[in-house]
Coordinates of C-alpha atoms and ligand atoms in Angstrom, one line a residue:
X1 CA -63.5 -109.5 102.2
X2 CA -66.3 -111.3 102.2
X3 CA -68.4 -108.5 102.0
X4 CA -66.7 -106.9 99.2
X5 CA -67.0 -109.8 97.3
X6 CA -70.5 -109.9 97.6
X7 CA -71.2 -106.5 96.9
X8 CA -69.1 -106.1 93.7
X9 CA -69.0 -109.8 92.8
X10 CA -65.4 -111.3 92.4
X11 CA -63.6 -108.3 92.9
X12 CA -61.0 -108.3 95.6
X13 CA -60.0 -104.7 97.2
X14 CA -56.4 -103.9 96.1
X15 CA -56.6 -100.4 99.1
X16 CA -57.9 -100.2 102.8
X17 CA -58.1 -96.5 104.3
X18 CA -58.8 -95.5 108.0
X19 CA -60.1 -91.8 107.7
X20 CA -60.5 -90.4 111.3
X21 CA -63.2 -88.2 113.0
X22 CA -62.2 -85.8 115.0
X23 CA -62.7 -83.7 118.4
X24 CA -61.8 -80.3 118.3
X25 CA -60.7 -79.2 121.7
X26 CA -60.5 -75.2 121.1
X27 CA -61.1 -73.0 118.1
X28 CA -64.6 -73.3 116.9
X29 CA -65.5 -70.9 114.0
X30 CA -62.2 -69.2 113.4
X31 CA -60.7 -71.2 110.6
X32 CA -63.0 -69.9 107.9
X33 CA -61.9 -66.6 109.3
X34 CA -58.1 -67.2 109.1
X35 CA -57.6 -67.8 112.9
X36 CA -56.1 -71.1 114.3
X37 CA -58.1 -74.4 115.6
X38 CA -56.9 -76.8 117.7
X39 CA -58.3 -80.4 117.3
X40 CA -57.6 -84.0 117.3
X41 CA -58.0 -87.3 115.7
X42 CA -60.1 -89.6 116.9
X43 CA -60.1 -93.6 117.5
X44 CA -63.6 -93.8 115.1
X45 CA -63.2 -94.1 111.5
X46 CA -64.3 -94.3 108.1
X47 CA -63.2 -97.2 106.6
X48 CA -63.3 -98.0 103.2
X49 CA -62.1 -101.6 100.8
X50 CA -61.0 -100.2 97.7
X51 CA -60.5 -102.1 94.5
X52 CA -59.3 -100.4 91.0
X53 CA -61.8 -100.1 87.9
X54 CA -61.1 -100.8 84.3
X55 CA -63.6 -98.1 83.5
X56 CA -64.4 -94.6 84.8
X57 CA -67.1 -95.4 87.2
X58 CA -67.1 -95.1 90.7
X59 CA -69.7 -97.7 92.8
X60 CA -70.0 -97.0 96.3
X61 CA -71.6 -99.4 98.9
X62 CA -71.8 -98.8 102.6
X63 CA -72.6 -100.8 105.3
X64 CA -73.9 -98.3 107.6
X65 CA -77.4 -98.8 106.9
X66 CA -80.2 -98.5 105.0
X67 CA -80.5 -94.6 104.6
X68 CA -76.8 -95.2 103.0
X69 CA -78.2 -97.5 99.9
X70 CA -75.6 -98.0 97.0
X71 CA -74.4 -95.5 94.3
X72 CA -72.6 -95.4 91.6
X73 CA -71.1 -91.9 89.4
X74 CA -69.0 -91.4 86.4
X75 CA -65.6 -89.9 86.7
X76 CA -66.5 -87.1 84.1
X77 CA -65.2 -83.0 83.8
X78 CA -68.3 -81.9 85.6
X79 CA -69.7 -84.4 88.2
X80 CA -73.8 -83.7 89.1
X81 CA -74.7 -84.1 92.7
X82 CA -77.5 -86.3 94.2
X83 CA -79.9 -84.8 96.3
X84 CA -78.6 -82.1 99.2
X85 CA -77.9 -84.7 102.1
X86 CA -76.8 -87.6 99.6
X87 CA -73.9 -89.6 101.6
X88 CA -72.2 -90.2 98.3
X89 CA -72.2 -86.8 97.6
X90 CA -69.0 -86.3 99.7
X91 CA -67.6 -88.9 97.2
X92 CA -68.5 -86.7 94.7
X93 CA -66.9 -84.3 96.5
X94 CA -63.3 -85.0 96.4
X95 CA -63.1 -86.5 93.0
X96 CA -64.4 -83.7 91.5
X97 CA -62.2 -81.2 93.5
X98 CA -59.3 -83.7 92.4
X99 CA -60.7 -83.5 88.6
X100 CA -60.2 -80.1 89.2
X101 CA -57.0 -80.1 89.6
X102 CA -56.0 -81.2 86.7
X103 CA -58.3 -79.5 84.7
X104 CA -56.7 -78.5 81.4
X105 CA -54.8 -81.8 81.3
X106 CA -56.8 -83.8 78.8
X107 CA -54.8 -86.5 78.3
X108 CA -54.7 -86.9 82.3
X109 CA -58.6 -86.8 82.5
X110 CA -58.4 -89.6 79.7
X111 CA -56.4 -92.1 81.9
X112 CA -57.8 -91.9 85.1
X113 CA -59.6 -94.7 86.1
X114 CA -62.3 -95.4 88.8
X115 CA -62.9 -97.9 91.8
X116 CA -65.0 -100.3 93.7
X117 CA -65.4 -99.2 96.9
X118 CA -66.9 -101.0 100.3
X119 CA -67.3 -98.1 103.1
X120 CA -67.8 -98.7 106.5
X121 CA -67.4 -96.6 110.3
X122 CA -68.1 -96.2 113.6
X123 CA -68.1 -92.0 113.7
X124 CA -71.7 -91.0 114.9
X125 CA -73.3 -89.4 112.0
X126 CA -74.7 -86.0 112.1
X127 CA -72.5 -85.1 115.5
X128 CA -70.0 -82.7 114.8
X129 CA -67.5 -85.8 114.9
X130 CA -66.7 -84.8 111.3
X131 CA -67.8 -88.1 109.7
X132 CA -68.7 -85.8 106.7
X133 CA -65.0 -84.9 106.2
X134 CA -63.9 -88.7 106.8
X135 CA -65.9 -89.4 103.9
X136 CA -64.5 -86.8 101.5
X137 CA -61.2 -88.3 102.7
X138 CA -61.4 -91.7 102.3
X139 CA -63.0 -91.0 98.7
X140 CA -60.0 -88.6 98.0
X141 CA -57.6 -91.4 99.4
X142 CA -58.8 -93.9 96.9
X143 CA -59.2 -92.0 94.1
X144 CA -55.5 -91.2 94.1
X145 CA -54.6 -94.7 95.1
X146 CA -56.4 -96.3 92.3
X147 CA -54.8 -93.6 89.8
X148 CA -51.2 -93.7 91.5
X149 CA -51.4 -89.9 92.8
X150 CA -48.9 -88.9 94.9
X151 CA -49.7 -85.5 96.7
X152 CA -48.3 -83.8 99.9
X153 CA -51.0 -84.0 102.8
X154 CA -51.3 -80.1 103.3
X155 CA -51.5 -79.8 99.4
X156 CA -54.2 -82.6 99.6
X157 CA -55.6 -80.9 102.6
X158 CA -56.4 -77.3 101.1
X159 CA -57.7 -78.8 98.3
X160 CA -60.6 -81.1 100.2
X161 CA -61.4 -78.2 101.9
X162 CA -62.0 -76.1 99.0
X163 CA -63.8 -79.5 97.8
X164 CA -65.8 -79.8 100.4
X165 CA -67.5 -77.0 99.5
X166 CA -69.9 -79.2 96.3
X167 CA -71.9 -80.1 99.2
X168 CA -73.1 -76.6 99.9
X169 CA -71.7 -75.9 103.4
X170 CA -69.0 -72.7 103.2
X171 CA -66.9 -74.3 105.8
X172 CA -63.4 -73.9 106.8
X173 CA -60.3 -76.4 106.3
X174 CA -59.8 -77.9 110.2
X175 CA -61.8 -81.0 109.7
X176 CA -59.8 -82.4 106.0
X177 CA -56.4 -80.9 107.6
X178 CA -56.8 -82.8 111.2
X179 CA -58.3 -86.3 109.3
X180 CA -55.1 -85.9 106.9
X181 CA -52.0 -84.9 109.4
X182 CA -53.3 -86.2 113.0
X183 CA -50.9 -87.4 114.7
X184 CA -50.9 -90.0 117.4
X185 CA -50.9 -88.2 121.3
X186 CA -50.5 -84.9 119.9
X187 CA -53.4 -81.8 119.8
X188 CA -52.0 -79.8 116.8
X189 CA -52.6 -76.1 116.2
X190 CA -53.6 -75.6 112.7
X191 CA -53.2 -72.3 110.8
X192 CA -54.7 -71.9 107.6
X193 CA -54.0 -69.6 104.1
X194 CA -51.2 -71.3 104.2
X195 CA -51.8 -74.6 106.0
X196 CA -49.2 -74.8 109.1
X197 CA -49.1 -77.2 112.1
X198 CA -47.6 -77.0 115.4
X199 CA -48.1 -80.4 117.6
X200 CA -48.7 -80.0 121.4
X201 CA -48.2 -82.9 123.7
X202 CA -51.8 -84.1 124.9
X203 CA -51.7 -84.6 128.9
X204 CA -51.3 -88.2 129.3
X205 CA -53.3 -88.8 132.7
X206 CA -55.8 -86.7 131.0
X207 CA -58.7 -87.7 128.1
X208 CA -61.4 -86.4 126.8
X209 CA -64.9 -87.4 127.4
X210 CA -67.1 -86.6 124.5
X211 CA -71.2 -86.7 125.1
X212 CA -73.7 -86.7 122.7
X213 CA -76.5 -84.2 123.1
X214 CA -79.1 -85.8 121.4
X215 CA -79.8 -83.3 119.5
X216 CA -78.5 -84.1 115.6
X217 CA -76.5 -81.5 114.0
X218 CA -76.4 -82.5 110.0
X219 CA -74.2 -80.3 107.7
X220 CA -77.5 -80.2 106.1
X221 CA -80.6 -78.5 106.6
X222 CA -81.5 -75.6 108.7
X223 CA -77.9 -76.2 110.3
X224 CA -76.1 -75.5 107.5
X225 CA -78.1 -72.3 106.7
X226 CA -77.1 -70.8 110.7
X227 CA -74.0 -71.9 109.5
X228 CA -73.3 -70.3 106.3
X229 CA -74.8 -67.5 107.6
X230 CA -72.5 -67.2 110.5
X231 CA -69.8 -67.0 108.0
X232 CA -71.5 -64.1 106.2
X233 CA -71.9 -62.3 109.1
X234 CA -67.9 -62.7 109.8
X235 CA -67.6 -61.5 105.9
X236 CA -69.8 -58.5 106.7
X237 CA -67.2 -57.8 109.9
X238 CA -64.2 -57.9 107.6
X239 CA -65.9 -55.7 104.9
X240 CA -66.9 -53.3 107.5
X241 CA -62.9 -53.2 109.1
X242 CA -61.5 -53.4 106.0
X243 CA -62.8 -49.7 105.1
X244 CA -62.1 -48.8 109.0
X245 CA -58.3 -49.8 108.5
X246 CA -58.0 -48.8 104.7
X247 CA -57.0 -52.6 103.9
X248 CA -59.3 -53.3 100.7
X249 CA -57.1 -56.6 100.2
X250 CA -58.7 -58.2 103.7
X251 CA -60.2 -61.3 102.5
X252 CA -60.9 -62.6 106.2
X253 CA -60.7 -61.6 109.4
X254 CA -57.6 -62.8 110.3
X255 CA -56.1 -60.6 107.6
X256 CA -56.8 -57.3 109.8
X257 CA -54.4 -58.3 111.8
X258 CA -51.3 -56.2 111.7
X259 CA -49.5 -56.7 115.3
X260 CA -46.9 -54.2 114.6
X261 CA -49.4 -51.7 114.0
X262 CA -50.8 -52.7 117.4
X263 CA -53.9 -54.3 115.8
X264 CA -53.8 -57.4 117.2
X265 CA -57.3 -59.4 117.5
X266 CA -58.3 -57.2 121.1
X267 CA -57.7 -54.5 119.3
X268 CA -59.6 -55.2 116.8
X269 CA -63.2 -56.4 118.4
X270 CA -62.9 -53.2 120.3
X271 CA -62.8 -50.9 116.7
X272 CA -65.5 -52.4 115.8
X273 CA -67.5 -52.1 118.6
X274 CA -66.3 -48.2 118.4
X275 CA -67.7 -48.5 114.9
X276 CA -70.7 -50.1 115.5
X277 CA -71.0 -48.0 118.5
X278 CA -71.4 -51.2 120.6
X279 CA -74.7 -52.1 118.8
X280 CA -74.7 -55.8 118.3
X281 CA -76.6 -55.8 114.9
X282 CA -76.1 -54.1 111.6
X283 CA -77.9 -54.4 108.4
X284 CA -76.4 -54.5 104.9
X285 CA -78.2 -50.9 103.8
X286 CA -75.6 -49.6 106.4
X287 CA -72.3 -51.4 105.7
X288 CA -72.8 -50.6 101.9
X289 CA -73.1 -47.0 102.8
X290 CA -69.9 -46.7 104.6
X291 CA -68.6 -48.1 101.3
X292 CA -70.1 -45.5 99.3
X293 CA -71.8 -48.6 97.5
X294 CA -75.4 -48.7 95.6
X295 CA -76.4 -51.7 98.4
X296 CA -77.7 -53.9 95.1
X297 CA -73.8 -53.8 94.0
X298 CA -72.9 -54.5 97.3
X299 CA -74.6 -57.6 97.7
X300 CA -74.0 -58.6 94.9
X301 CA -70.1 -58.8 95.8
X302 CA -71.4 -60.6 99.0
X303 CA -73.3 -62.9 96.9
X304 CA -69.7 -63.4 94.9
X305 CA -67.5 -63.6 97.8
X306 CA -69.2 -66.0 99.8
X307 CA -70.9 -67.8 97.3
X308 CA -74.2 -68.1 99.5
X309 CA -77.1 -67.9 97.6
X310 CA -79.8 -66.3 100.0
X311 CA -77.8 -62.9 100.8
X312 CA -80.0 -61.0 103.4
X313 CA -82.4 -58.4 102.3
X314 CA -81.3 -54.7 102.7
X315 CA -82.7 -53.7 106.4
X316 CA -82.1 -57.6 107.7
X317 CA -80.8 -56.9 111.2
X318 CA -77.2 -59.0 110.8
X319 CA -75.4 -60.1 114.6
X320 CA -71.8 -58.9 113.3
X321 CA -70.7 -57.4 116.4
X322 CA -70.9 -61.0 118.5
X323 CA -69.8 -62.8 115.9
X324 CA -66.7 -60.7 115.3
X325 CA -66.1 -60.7 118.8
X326 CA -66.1 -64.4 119.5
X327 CA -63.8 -65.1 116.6
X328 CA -61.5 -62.5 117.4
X329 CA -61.4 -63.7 121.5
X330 CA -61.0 -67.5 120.5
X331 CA -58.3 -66.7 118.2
X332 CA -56.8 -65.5 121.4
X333 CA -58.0 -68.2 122.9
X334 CA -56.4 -70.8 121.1
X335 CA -52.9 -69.4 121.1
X336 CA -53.0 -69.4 125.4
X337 CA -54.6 -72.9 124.8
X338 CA -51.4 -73.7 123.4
X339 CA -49.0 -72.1 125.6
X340 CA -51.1 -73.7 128.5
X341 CA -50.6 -77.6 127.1
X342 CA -47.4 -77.1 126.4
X343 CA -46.3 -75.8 130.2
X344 CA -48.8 -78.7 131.2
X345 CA -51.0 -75.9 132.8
X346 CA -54.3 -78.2 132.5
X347 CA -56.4 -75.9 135.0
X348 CA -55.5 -72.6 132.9
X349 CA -56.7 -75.1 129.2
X350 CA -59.5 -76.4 131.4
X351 CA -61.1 -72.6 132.0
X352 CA -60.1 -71.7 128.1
X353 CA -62.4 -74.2 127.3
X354 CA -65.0 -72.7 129.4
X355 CA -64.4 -69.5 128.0
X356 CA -64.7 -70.6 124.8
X357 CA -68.2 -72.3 125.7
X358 CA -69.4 -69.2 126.9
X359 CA -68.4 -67.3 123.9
X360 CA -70.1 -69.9 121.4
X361 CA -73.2 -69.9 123.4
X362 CA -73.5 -66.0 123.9
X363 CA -71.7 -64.2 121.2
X364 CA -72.0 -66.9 118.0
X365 CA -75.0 -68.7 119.2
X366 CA -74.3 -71.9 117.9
X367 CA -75.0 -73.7 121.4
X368 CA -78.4 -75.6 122.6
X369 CA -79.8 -75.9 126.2
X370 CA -78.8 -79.7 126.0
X371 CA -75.4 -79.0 125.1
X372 CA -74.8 -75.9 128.0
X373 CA -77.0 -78.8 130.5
X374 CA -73.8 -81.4 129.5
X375 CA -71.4 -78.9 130.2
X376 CA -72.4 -77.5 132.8
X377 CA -72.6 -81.7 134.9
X378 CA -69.3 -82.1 133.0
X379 CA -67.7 -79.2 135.1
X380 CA -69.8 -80.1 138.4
X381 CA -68.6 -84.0 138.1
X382 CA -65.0 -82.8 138.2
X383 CA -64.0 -81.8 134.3
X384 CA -61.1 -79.4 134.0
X385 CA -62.9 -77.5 131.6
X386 CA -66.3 -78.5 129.2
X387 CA -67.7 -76.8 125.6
X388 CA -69.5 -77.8 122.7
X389 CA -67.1 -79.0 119.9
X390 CA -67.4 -79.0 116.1
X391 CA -69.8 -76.5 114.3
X392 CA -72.2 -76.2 117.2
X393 CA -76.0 -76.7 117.1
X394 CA -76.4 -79.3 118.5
X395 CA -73.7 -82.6 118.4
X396 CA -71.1 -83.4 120.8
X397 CA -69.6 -82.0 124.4
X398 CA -66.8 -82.7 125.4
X399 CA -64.9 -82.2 128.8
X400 CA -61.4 -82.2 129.9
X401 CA -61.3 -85.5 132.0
X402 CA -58.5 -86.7 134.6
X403 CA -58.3 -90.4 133.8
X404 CA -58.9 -91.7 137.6
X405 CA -62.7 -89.2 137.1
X406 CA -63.8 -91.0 134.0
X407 CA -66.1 -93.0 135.6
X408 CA -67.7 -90.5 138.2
X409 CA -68.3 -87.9 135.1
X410 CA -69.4 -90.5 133.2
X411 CA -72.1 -91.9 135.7
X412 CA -73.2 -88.5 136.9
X413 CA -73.9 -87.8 133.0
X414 CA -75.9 -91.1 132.8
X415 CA -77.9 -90.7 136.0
X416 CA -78.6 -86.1 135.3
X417 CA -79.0 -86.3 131.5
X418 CA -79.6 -89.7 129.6
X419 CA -81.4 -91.5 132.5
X420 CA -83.6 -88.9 132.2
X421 CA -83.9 -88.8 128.8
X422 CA -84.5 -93.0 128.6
X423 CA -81.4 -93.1 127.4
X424 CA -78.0 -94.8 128.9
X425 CA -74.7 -93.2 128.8
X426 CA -73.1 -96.2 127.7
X427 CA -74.6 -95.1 123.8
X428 CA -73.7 -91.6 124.0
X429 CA -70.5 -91.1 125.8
X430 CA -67.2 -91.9 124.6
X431 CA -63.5 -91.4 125.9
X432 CA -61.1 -90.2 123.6
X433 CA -57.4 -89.3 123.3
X434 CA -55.3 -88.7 120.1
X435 CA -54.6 -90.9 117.6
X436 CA -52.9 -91.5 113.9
X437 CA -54.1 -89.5 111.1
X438 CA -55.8 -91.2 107.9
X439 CA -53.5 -94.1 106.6
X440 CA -54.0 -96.3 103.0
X441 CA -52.7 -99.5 103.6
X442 CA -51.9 -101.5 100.0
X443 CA -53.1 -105.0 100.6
X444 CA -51.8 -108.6 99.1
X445 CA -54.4 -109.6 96.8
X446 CA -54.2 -113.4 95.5
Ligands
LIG1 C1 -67.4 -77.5 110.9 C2 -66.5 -77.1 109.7 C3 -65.1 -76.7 110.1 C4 -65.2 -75.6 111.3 C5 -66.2 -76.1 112.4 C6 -66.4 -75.1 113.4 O1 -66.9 -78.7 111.4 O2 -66.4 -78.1 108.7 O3 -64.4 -76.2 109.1 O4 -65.6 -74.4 110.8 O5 -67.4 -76.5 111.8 O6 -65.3 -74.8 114.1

């Protein structure tokens, strides 16, 4: 309180918000593509002191650091973003995705006011922890505190996601669903278009042990471009078994799916490999002339549909095969996952998730050699199953961990990777099981 007071003078905050990071244990890449994830809410937070405005600005301080200095916007129709990488841009973020909204409604743009806000946390930055997402919750959170808006969490969910998207990354809707509907010892399964949950027990003698690679993996930067281009490689798969199947209306992979056809996702990776005659790459040229399409109009209505600026030049070799088929075998993935949690079956979860590393290493190349190196002294050291988690890159991996191991993993990762590395796993290793979803709590004020 002190703090708040100092940073926006006698203000006291009226709103405190927890907005969780998250782990996700299986699923990588396949919400943007329709397919089901399967994460968790973790114990580290964003936290943010939130006091109501009598005007329409929005002043942000954080206490993170000095790379996190203060800002301040205007709650206005069309909110500019700071520089690509700004933190408060994921403020910006949400209330313009909330604006939005209720774009149309004058007189509700007239009345809303802004806030005072202190942020804090404790998610490693830049880690694939989703302290990105936290932010664009806790923002969303006080904005509709401050203005008294009431919204259902899956509603609010969908939106962020779509939100999300000011920043420049084309990413899916796990991380704003998991922060929003987490619930406390529970993995859920998440499906997407529309947003559906189904809660899983997590194995209470079990936890997960989360290591950091070192290596950072900002949703900014080069990472961002291997990620948005991973998602227009999935786009190009669609397009491609969209004219395969006759099913023009396919907006994502998951779409294809039509199991009472017998189409299920199998099928499906192998009719594209028929179609691709197992060749892993593809260029545009080609996938516009199966279309019958001049390949300028055709990328242009890439261009449109993913909303990517730098759309790859006509005879750019494109990897759509492997991606296709890593999305379509973790979508299976995640459903065994499931079934595998919920008859407790932690050896058969344990080799999903090593499965699932292998296919994010080979097929969607989104892995590094420190991450596979963690893994791999994860599985040795006793884990029930290791993989990278979040977008890949670099970031966080995490192993399935009896409790009674934690400490033998933990000191074999300390003495084969950070001792090595002059570093200490006691910085980079955390133990995690699942908690609460984001909560606002109203505080007394004098
Ligand atoms: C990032 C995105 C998510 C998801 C993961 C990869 O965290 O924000 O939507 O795509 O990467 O699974």
């Amino acid at each position: 309180m002190r703090s708040f007071r100092s940073a926006f003078g006698e203000a006291e905050p009226a709103y405190f918000i927890r907005a969780p990071g998250r782990i996700n244990l299986i699923g990588e890449h396949t919400d943007y593509n329709g397919f089901p994830v399967m994460p968790f809410a973790i114990s580290r937070a964003i936290y943010a002191a939130v006091a109501p405005r009598d005007d329409k600005l929005v002043k942000l301080q954080n206490l993170q650091g000095e790379e996190y200095g203060p800002r301040e916007f205007c709650i206005e129709k069309s909110i500019p973003p700071h520089p690509q990488g700004d933190w408060a841009n994921y403020f910006k973020a949400s209330v313009q995705g909330l604006l939005d909204r209720f774009q149309g409604q004058q007189s509700h743009l007239r009345d809303l006011r802004g806030f005072s806000c202190l942020v804090d946390g404790n998610i490693p930055p830049a880690a694939g922890l989703s302290s990105s997402s936290a932010l664009v919750i806790a923002g969303a959170l006080a904005f509709c505190a401050v203005n008294d808006i009431e919204m259902p969490r899956p509603y609010l969910a969908t939106l962020l996601a779509e939100a999300e998207q000011y920043v420049g990354t084309r990413g899916g809707g796990m991380d704003q669903a998991i922060c929003l509907m987490a619930k406390e010892t529970h993995v859920l399964k998440i499906d997407f278009f529309p947003l559906r949950i189904s809660p899983a027990p997590f194995p209470r003698d079990h936890c997960i042990l989360a290591a950091h690679s070192t290596v950072p993996a900002a949703k900014t930067e080069n990472q961002m471009e291997a990620y948005n281009q991973r998602v227009l490689e999935c786009t190009l798969g669609t397009a491609l078994l969209a004219r395969l199947t006759r099913n023009g209306n396919a907006e994502r992979l998951a779409d294809l799916v039509d199991e009472a056809a017998g189409r299920g996702p199998s099928e499906l990776s192998h009719e594209l490999a028929d179609l691709l005659s197992g060749q892993d790459t593809v260029t545009v040229r080609q996938i516009a002339r199966l279309w019958n399409l001049e390949v300028s109009d055709f990328r242009k209505w890439l261009q449109s549909k993913t909303a990517i600026d730098a759309i790859p030049a006509p005879s750019q070799k494109l990897k759509v095969l492997p991606r296709c088929r890593h999305v379509f075998s973790e979508a299976r993935r995640v459903q065994q996952a499931l079934n595998s949690l919920r008859a407790g079956d932690i050896e058969a979860l344990g080799r999903l998730m090593n499965q699932s590393h292998r296919s994010c290493a080979q097929d969607y190349e989104i892995s590094c050699k420190e991450l596979d190196e963690l893994v791999a002294l994860m599985r040795e050291a006793g884990a029930a199953g290791a993989r990278l988690t979040g977008a890949g890159f670099g970031g966080f991996a995490i192993g399935l961990v009896r409790k009674s191991a934690v400490s033998a993993v933990r000191e074999s990762l300390n003495m084969d990777f950070y001792q090595v590395r002059n570093g200490s796993a006691d910085d980079y290793v955390f133990e995690f099981t699942p908690q609460e979803g984001a909560s606002v709590t109203e505080l007394d004020r004098p």
